[in-house]
Amino acid sequence: MSLNIMEAFEVKPQPIDYVLPNLAIGTIGAIVSPGGVGKSMLALQLAVQITCGVDLLNFGEYPAGLVAYLPVEDSETIVHHRLYALGKYLTARQQQIVADKLLVEPLLGKCPNIFLPDWSNLINEVSKGRRLIILDTLRRFHQEDENNSAAMSKVIGKLEGIAADTGCSIIFLHHSNKGATTMGVGDIQQASRGSSVLVDNIRWQSYLAGMTALEAKTYGISDDVRGQFIRFGINKANYGERAPDRWLQRHEGGVLKITALSSKNNKKLTRERTSTWSGADNDNW
């Protein structure tokens, strides 16, 4: 059905429903990082936050709802360990809310493929009624050449179709390319591995990047604990303003929490902000 243009001119639209900072409901997003930095734990924490509101990352308040997390690279045992670590930050009531609203379905060894009818139908069904579904990682949900732009257009198009049918946002986890990791530029959009379509055709992209030796020197962090500190940022936000980067620190069990770092002379870094993020107003675009 075509858009009524005069109505669009005259009637103020409803505010955009944000699932996470600047991630609009029903759209596709990505979390990109090298392996082992913490994106799977981050994904699980985001899932927990949306279900029960516990915000260890200081993202701010967003509407609660149902979430599904589908990990393919980790076993049920590993996911159990992560949930156990997260559970220490939740009350008994919050734990029950998460148990009621979060579906976790480890798929290690099952070779899901979104282009096969059974898998496509399953993901479509899982997405119905949920605010978010997380695919960990995208590479494990298809058999296409990720360097082929036409093939990746099909992959993103398939996910867009599921999101359009169900109204559910989809975030996929994805690895950064080796060059970006080696050069220490994992925070740029082009750090995503494979075809640029995986960045260009989605509406939201965030990243995790480990602390570099230079950053550690700037903040006065010793090299033996540098691996605990991870920078998170949103480097693509089509439906809102980009928020400042923030530093997270890895705690027991891999749990990530917001942390405030300062340079040696105690001046706060411009990238650091511990105040909560809120969705950008449409009028500010």
mmCIF file of C-alpha atoms in Angstrom:
data_model
loop_
_atom_site.group_PDB
_atom_site.id
_atom_site.type_symbol
_atom_site.label_atom_id
_atom_site.label_comp_id
_atom_site.label_asym_id
_atom_site.label_seq_id
_atom_site.Cartn_x
_atom_site.Cartn_y
_atom_site.Cartn_z
ATOM 1 C CA MET A 1 0.000 0.000 0.000
ATOM 2 C CA SER A 2 1.396 3.381 -0.997
ATOM 3 C CA LEU A 3 2.183 6.039 1.577
ATOM 4 C CA ASN A 4 -0.259 8.916 1.935
ATOM 5 C CA ILE A 5 2.157 11.776 1.448
ATOM 6 C CA MET A 6 -0.171 14.561 2.576
ATOM 7 C CA GLU A 7 -0.910 12.646 5.750
ATOM 8 C CA ALA A 8 2.815 12.176 6.281
ATOM 9 C CA PHE A 9 3.280 15.951 5.971
ATOM 10 C CA GLU A 10 0.480 16.824 8.390
ATOM 11 C CA VAL A 11 0.348 14.074 11.034
ATOM 12 C CA LYS A 12 3.146 13.882 13.582
ATOM 13 C CA PRO A 13 4.590 10.346 13.538
ATOM 14 C CA GLN A 14 4.770 8.132 16.590
ATOM 15 C CA PRO A 15 8.152 8.079 18.365
ATOM 16 C CA ILE A 16 10.494 5.370 17.142
ATOM 17 C CA ASP A 17 10.465 2.290 19.344
ATOM 18 C CA TYR A 18 14.092 1.626 20.245
ATOM 19 C CA VAL A 19 15.176 -1.835 21.373
ATOM 20 C CA LEU A 20 18.683 -0.632 22.318
ATOM 21 C CA PRO A 21 20.403 2.739 21.840
ATOM 22 C CA ASN A 22 19.320 3.830 18.335
ATOM 23 C CA LEU A 23 18.376 0.282 17.258
ATOM 24 C CA ALA A 24 14.826 0.597 15.962
ATOM 25 C CA ILE A 25 12.373 -2.250 16.372
ATOM 26 C CA GLY A 26 12.082 -4.486 13.321
ATOM 27 C CA THR A 27 15.538 -3.661 11.930
ATOM 28 C CA ILE A 28 18.824 -5.541 11.477
ATOM 29 C CA GLY A 29 21.978 -4.777 13.440
ATOM 30 C CA ALA A 30 25.384 -6.268 14.178
ATOM 31 C CA ILE A 31 27.987 -6.519 16.920
ATOM 32 C CA VAL A 32 31.464 -6.801 15.384
ATOM 33 C CA SER A 33 34.696 -7.718 17.153
ATOM 34 C CA PRO A 34 37.658 -10.065 16.972
ATOM 35 C CA GLY A 35 37.203 -13.505 18.493
ATOM 36 C CA GLY A 36 37.552 -13.786 22.244
ATOM 37 C CA VAL A 37 36.937 -10.130 23.093
ATOM 38 C CA GLY A 38 33.541 -10.704 24.704
ATOM 39 C CA LYS A 39 30.777 -10.196 22.151
ATOM 40 C CA SER A 40 28.929 -13.395 23.135
ATOM 41 C CA MET A 41 28.795 -12.311 26.779
ATOM 42 C CA LEU A 42 27.753 -8.827 25.672
ATOM 43 C CA ALA A 43 24.944 -10.330 23.599
ATOM 44 C CA LEU A 44 23.733 -12.383 26.551
ATOM 45 C CA GLN A 45 23.827 -9.340 28.817
ATOM 46 C CA LEU A 46 21.791 -7.324 26.309
ATOM 47 C CA ALA A 47 19.272 -10.151 26.159
ATOM 48 C CA VAL A 48 19.014 -10.185 29.963
ATOM 49 C CA GLN A 49 18.636 -6.405 30.088
ATOM 50 C CA ILE A 50 15.737 -6.382 27.639
ATOM 51 C CA THR A 51 13.931 -9.128 29.544
ATOM 52 C CA CYS A 52 14.298 -7.829 33.114
ATOM 53 C CA GLY A 53 15.805 -4.331 32.921
ATOM 54 C CA VAL A 54 19.103 -5.052 34.721
ATOM 55 C CA ASP A 55 21.566 -2.681 33.064
ATOM 56 C CA LEU A 56 25.196 -3.461 33.865
ATOM 57 C CA LEU A 57 26.347 -1.423 30.864
ATOM 58 C CA ASN A 58 24.478 1.796 31.693
ATOM 59 C CA PHE A 59 22.612 1.829 28.388
ATOM 60 C CA GLY A 60 19.495 3.320 29.947
ATOM 61 C CA GLU A 61 15.895 2.162 30.127
ATOM 62 C CA TYR A 62 14.236 0.513 27.140
ATOM 63 C CA PRO A 63 10.932 -1.344 26.852
ATOM 64 C CA ALA A 64 11.072 -4.889 28.218
ATOM 65 C CA GLY A 65 10.025 -7.903 26.190
ATOM 66 C CA LEU A 66 10.785 -11.395 24.962
ATOM 67 C CA VAL A 67 14.239 -12.196 23.544
ATOM 68 C CA ALA A 68 15.830 -15.223 21.869
ATOM 69 C CA TYR A 69 19.556 -15.947 21.853
ATOM 70 C CA LEU A 70 20.765 -18.575 19.367
ATOM 71 C CA PRO A 71 24.467 -19.414 19.849
ATOM 72 C CA VAL A 72 26.065 -21.806 17.353
ATOM 73 C CA GLU A 73 29.723 -21.591 18.373
ATOM 74 C CA ASP A 74 29.389 -22.399 22.091
ATOM 75 C CA SER A 75 28.120 -25.490 23.862
ATOM 76 C CA GLU A 76 25.301 -25.609 26.375
ATOM 77 C CA THR A 77 27.919 -25.961 29.123
ATOM 78 C CA ILE A 78 29.690 -22.737 28.148
ATOM 79 C CA VAL A 79 26.414 -20.805 27.954
ATOM 80 C CA HIS A 80 25.490 -22.254 31.360
ATOM 81 C CA HIS A 81 28.715 -20.847 32.828
ATOM 82 C CA ARG A 82 27.919 -17.388 31.431
ATOM 83 C CA LEU A 83 24.363 -17.413 32.745
ATOM 84 C CA TYR A 84 25.611 -18.550 36.156
ATOM 85 C CA ALA A 85 28.035 -15.611 36.263
ATOM 86 C CA LEU A 86 25.296 -13.183 35.207
ATOM 87 C CA GLY A 87 22.880 -14.622 37.730
ATOM 88 C CA LYS A 88 24.976 -13.225 40.590
ATOM 89 C CA TYR A 89 23.909 -9.729 39.536
ATOM 90 C CA LEU A 90 20.190 -10.550 39.564
ATOM 91 C CA THR A 91 17.690 -10.899 42.366
ATOM 92 C CA ALA A 92 15.651 -14.091 42.604
ATOM 93 C CA ARG A 93 12.686 -12.288 41.030
ATOM 94 C CA GLN A 94 14.819 -10.932 38.194
ATOM 95 C CA GLN A 95 16.194 -14.412 37.553
ATOM 96 C CA GLN A 96 12.643 -15.721 37.221
ATOM 97 C CA ILE A 97 11.689 -12.936 34.822
ATOM 98 C CA VAL A 98 14.691 -13.760 32.629
ATOM 99 C CA ALA A 99 13.809 -17.463 32.753
ATOM 100 C CA ASP A 100 10.263 -16.631 31.616
ATOM 101 C CA LYS A 101 11.183 -14.180 28.855
ATOM 102 C CA LEU A 102 14.518 -15.367 27.439
ATOM 103 C CA LEU A 103 14.839 -18.309 25.086
ATOM 104 C CA VAL A 104 18.399 -19.665 24.833
ATOM 105 C CA GLU A 105 18.827 -22.406 22.227
ATOM 106 C CA PRO A 106 22.434 -23.592 21.748
ATOM 107 C CA LEU A 107 22.808 -24.923 18.186
ATOM 108 C CA LEU A 108 26.404 -26.158 18.269
ATOM 109 C CA GLY A 109 26.825 -28.969 15.725
ATOM 110 C CA LYS A 110 23.392 -28.478 14.123
ATOM 111 C CA CYS A 111 24.548 -26.420 11.098
ATOM 112 C CA PRO A 112 21.596 -24.010 10.805
ATOM 113 C CA ASN A 113 21.026 -22.453 7.385
ATOM 114 C CA ILE A 114 18.519 -19.615 7.000
ATOM 115 C CA PHE A 115 17.985 -20.550 3.333
ATOM 116 C CA LEU A 116 16.687 -24.030 4.160
ATOM 117 C CA PRO A 117 12.903 -24.009 4.722
ATOM 118 C CA ASP A 118 13.014 -25.828 8.075
ATOM 119 C CA TRP A 119 15.554 -23.418 9.544
ATOM 120 C CA SER A 120 13.954 -20.340 7.986
ATOM 121 C CA ASN A 121 10.557 -21.314 9.375
ATOM 122 C CA LEU A 122 12.043 -22.055 12.795
ATOM 123 C CA ILE A 123 13.751 -18.672 13.081
ATOM 124 C CA ASN A 124 10.612 -16.958 11.828
ATOM 125 C CA GLU A 125 8.532 -18.714 14.500
ATOM 126 C CA VAL A 126 11.057 -17.950 17.238
ATOM 127 C CA SER A 127 11.003 -14.262 16.238
ATOM 128 C CA LYS A 128 7.247 -13.854 16.563
ATOM 129 C CA GLY A 129 6.258 -11.790 19.559
ATOM 130 C CA ARG A 130 9.877 -11.010 20.496
ATOM 131 C CA ARG A 131 11.614 -7.670 20.609
ATOM 132 C CA LEU A 132 14.989 -9.121 19.716
ATOM 133 C CA ILE A 133 16.633 -12.264 18.401
ATOM 134 C CA ILE A 134 20.431 -12.632 18.495
ATOM 135 C CA LEU A 135 22.316 -14.871 16.053
ATOM 136 C CA ASP A 136 25.772 -15.897 17.318
ATOM 137 C CA THR A 137 27.498 -15.792 14.835
ATOM 138 C CA LEU A 138 26.161 -14.871 11.380
ATOM 139 C CA ARG A 139 28.766 -17.058 9.607
ATOM 140 C CA ARG A 140 27.157 -20.138 11.194
ATOM 141 C CA PHE A 141 23.679 -19.374 9.844
ATOM 142 C CA HIS A 142 24.426 -19.615 6.124
ATOM 143 C CA GLN A 143 26.731 -21.396 3.669
ATOM 144 C CA GLU A 144 27.331 -18.472 1.295
ATOM 145 C CA ASP A 145 30.612 -16.753 0.408
ATOM 146 C CA GLU A 146 30.766 -13.815 2.805
ATOM 147 C CA ASN A 147 33.066 -11.910 0.426
ATOM 148 C CA ASN A 148 30.468 -12.044 -2.348
ATOM 149 C CA SER A 149 28.288 -8.938 -2.290
ATOM 150 C CA ALA A 150 25.351 -10.582 -4.100
ATOM 151 C CA ALA A 151 25.379 -13.514 -1.698
ATOM 152 C CA MET A 152 25.544 -11.240 1.359
ATOM 153 C CA SER A 153 22.709 -9.117 -0.040
ATOM 154 C CA LYS A 154 20.637 -12.302 -0.065
ATOM 155 C CA VAL A 155 21.608 -13.080 3.536
ATOM 156 C CA ILE A 156 20.707 -9.614 4.827
ATOM 157 C CA GLY A 157 17.566 -9.617 2.679
ATOM 158 C CA LYS A 158 16.487 -12.896 4.249
ATOM 159 C CA LEU A 159 16.930 -11.472 7.749
ATOM 160 C CA GLU A 160 15.079 -8.307 6.734
ATOM 161 C CA GLY A 161 12.200 -10.438 5.543
ATOM 162 C CA ILE A 162 11.975 -12.214 8.897
ATOM 163 C CA ALA A 163 12.132 -8.889 10.741
ATOM 164 C CA ALA A 164 9.423 -7.405 8.507
ATOM 165 C CA ASP A 165 7.157 -10.436 8.971
ATOM 166 C CA THR A 166 7.508 -10.571 12.751
ATOM 167 C CA GLY A 167 8.350 -7.007 13.815
ATOM 168 C CA CYS A 168 11.351 -8.390 15.694
ATOM 169 C CA SER A 169 14.786 -6.786 15.600
ATOM 170 C CA ILE A 170 17.659 -9.092 14.675
ATOM 171 C CA ILE A 171 21.254 -8.618 15.813
ATOM 172 C CA PHE A 172 23.927 -10.870 14.397
ATOM 173 C CA LEU A 173 27.396 -11.261 15.874
ATOM 174 C CA HIS A 174 30.223 -11.061 13.376
ATOM 175 C CA HIS A 175 34.015 -11.111 13.383
ATOM 176 C CA SER A 176 36.181 -8.179 12.388
ATOM 177 C CA ASN A 177 38.739 -8.636 9.633
ATOM 178 C CA LYS A 178 42.365 -9.440 10.465
ATOM 179 C CA GLY A 179 43.709 -6.223 8.976
ATOM 180 C CA ALA A 180 41.548 -3.994 11.148
ATOM 181 C CA THR A 181 42.449 -5.995 14.230
ATOM 182 C CA THR A 182 46.173 -5.844 13.478
ATOM 183 C CA MET A 183 46.077 -2.110 12.767
ATOM 184 C CA GLY A 184 44.047 -1.358 15.892
ATOM 185 C CA VAL A 185 41.110 0.140 13.972
ATOM 186 C CA GLY A 186 38.401 -2.291 15.016
ATOM 187 C CA ASP A 187 36.112 0.637 15.796
ATOM 188 C CA ILE A 188 35.523 1.680 12.178
ATOM 189 C CA GLN A 189 32.572 0.419 10.122
ATOM 190 C CA GLN A 190 34.877 -1.201 7.579
ATOM 191 C CA ALA A 191 36.384 -3.444 10.268
ATOM 192 C CA SER A 192 33.597 -5.951 9.621
ATOM 193 C CA ARG A 193 34.856 -9.086 7.860
ATOM 194 C CA GLY A 194 33.623 -9.895 4.364
ATOM 195 C CA SER A 195 31.592 -7.888 1.890
ATOM 196 C CA SER A 196 30.774 -4.256 2.665
ATOM 197 C CA VAL A 197 27.126 -5.238 2.173
ATOM 198 C CA LEU A 198 27.220 -6.626 5.720
ATOM 199 C CA VAL A 199 27.670 -3.037 6.887
ATOM 200 C CA ASP A 200 25.907 -1.030 4.189
ATOM 201 C CA ASN A 201 22.651 -2.992 4.205
ATOM 202 C CA ILE A 202 22.040 -3.044 7.958
ATOM 203 C CA ARG A 203 20.723 -0.153 10.025
ATOM 204 C CA TRP A 204 22.875 -0.406 13.177
ATOM 205 C CA GLN A 205 26.362 -1.640 13.950
ATOM 206 C CA SER A 206 28.306 -1.710 17.198
ATOM 207 C CA TYR A 207 31.743 -3.017 18.052
ATOM 208 C CA LEU A 208 33.986 -4.261 20.830
ATOM 209 C CA ALA A 209 37.707 -3.544 20.714
ATOM 210 C CA GLY A 210 40.359 -4.606 23.195
ATOM 211 C CA MET A 211 42.475 -1.939 24.859
ATOM 212 C CA THR A 212 45.644 -1.229 22.891
ATOM 213 C CA ALA A 213 49.056 -0.805 24.476
ATOM 214 C CA LEU A 214 48.931 2.927 23.692
ATOM 215 C CA GLU A 215 45.528 3.303 25.319
ATOM 216 C CA ALA A 216 46.751 1.398 28.375
ATOM 217 C CA LYS A 217 49.682 3.799 28.662
ATOM 218 C CA THR A 218 47.336 6.779 28.343
ATOM 219 C CA TYR A 219 45.069 5.514 31.114
ATOM 220 C CA GLY A 220 47.826 4.204 33.346
ATOM 221 C CA ILE A 221 46.685 0.582 33.014
ATOM 222 C CA SER A 222 49.384 -2.034 33.551
ATOM 223 C CA ASP A 223 49.912 -4.527 30.757
ATOM 224 C CA ASP A 224 49.066 -7.528 32.929
ATOM 225 C CA VAL A 225 45.464 -6.331 33.379
ATOM 226 C CA ARG A 226 45.015 -4.569 30.018
ATOM 227 C CA GLY A 227 43.004 -7.518 28.684
ATOM 228 C CA GLN A 228 40.231 -6.779 31.172
ATOM 229 C CA PHE A 229 39.320 -3.498 29.447
ATOM 230 C CA ILE A 230 37.209 -3.361 26.309
ATOM 231 C CA ARG A 231 35.907 -0.398 24.346
ATOM 232 C CA PHE A 232 32.311 -0.483 23.142
ATOM 233 C CA GLY A 233 30.824 1.863 20.594
ATOM 234 C CA ILE A 234 28.143 2.246 17.946
ATOM 235 C CA ASN A 235 29.722 3.111 14.604
ATOM 236 C CA LYS A 236 26.554 3.036 12.542
ATOM 237 C CA ALA A 237 23.141 4.309 13.612
ATOM 238 C CA ASN A 238 20.740 5.094 10.771
ATOM 239 C CA TYR A 239 17.855 6.021 13.055
ATOM 240 C CA GLY A 240 19.481 8.200 15.656
ATOM 241 C CA GLU A 241 22.630 9.987 16.712
ATOM 242 C CA ARG A 242 25.765 8.033 17.545
ATOM 243 C CA ALA A 243 26.540 7.933 21.244
ATOM 244 C CA PRO A 244 30.043 8.301 22.705
ATOM 245 C CA ASP A 245 32.203 5.213 23.089
ATOM 246 C CA ARG A 246 32.521 3.713 26.549
ATOM 247 C CA TRP A 247 34.909 1.450 28.402
ATOM 248 C CA LEU A 248 33.784 -1.860 29.843
ATOM 249 C CA GLN A 249 35.706 -4.053 32.253
ATOM 250 C CA ARG A 250 35.578 -7.833 32.316
ATOM 251 C CA HIS A 251 34.748 -9.285 35.750
ATOM 252 C CA GLU A 252 34.474 -12.796 37.157
ATOM 253 C CA GLY A 253 32.927 -15.199 34.689
ATOM 254 C CA GLY A 254 33.469 -12.739 31.832
ATOM 255 C CA VAL A 255 30.675 -10.382 32.906
ATOM 256 C CA LEU A 256 31.117 -6.908 31.399
ATOM 257 C CA LYS A 257 30.414 -3.773 33.422
ATOM 258 C CA ILE A 258 30.721 -0.087 32.656
ATOM 259 C CA THR A 259 33.883 1.475 34.056
ATOM 260 C CA ALA A 260 35.117 5.054 34.295
ATOM 261 C CA LEU A 261 38.720 5.494 33.170
ATOM 262 C CA SER A 262 40.738 8.667 33.321
ATOM 263 C CA SER A 263 44.102 9.673 31.988
ATOM 264 C CA LYS A 264 47.085 9.858 34.310
ATOM 265 C CA ASN A 265 46.514 13.540 35.025
ATOM 266 C CA ASN A 266 42.977 12.658 36.201
ATOM 267 C CA LYS A 267 41.170 14.486 33.397
ATOM 268 C CA LYS A 268 38.163 12.576 32.113
ATOM 269 C CA LEU A 269 38.534 11.345 28.569
ATOM 270 C CA THR A 270 36.179 12.779 26.030
ATOM 271 C CA ARG A 271 35.183 9.297 24.932
ATOM 272 C CA GLU A 272 34.125 8.329 28.432
ATOM 273 C CA ARG A 273 30.665 8.997 29.697
ATOM 274 C CA THR A 274 28.987 7.093 32.486
ATOM 275 C CA SER A 275 25.605 8.795 32.222
ATOM 276 C CA THR A 276 22.889 6.691 30.643
ATOM 277 C CA TRP A 277 22.164 6.772 26.950
ATOM 278 C CA SER A 278 18.731 7.528 25.650
ATOM 279 C CA GLY A 279 17.260 7.094 22.179
ATOM 280 C CA ALA A 280 17.760 10.163 20.006
ATOM 281 C CA ASP A 281 14.702 12.253 19.270
ATOM 282 C CA ASN A 282 13.640 12.290 15.624
ATOM 283 C CA ASP A 283 13.933 16.081 15.522
ATOM 284 C CA ASN A 284 17.664 15.852 16.300
ATOM 285 C CA TRP A 285 18.597 13.822 13.248
#
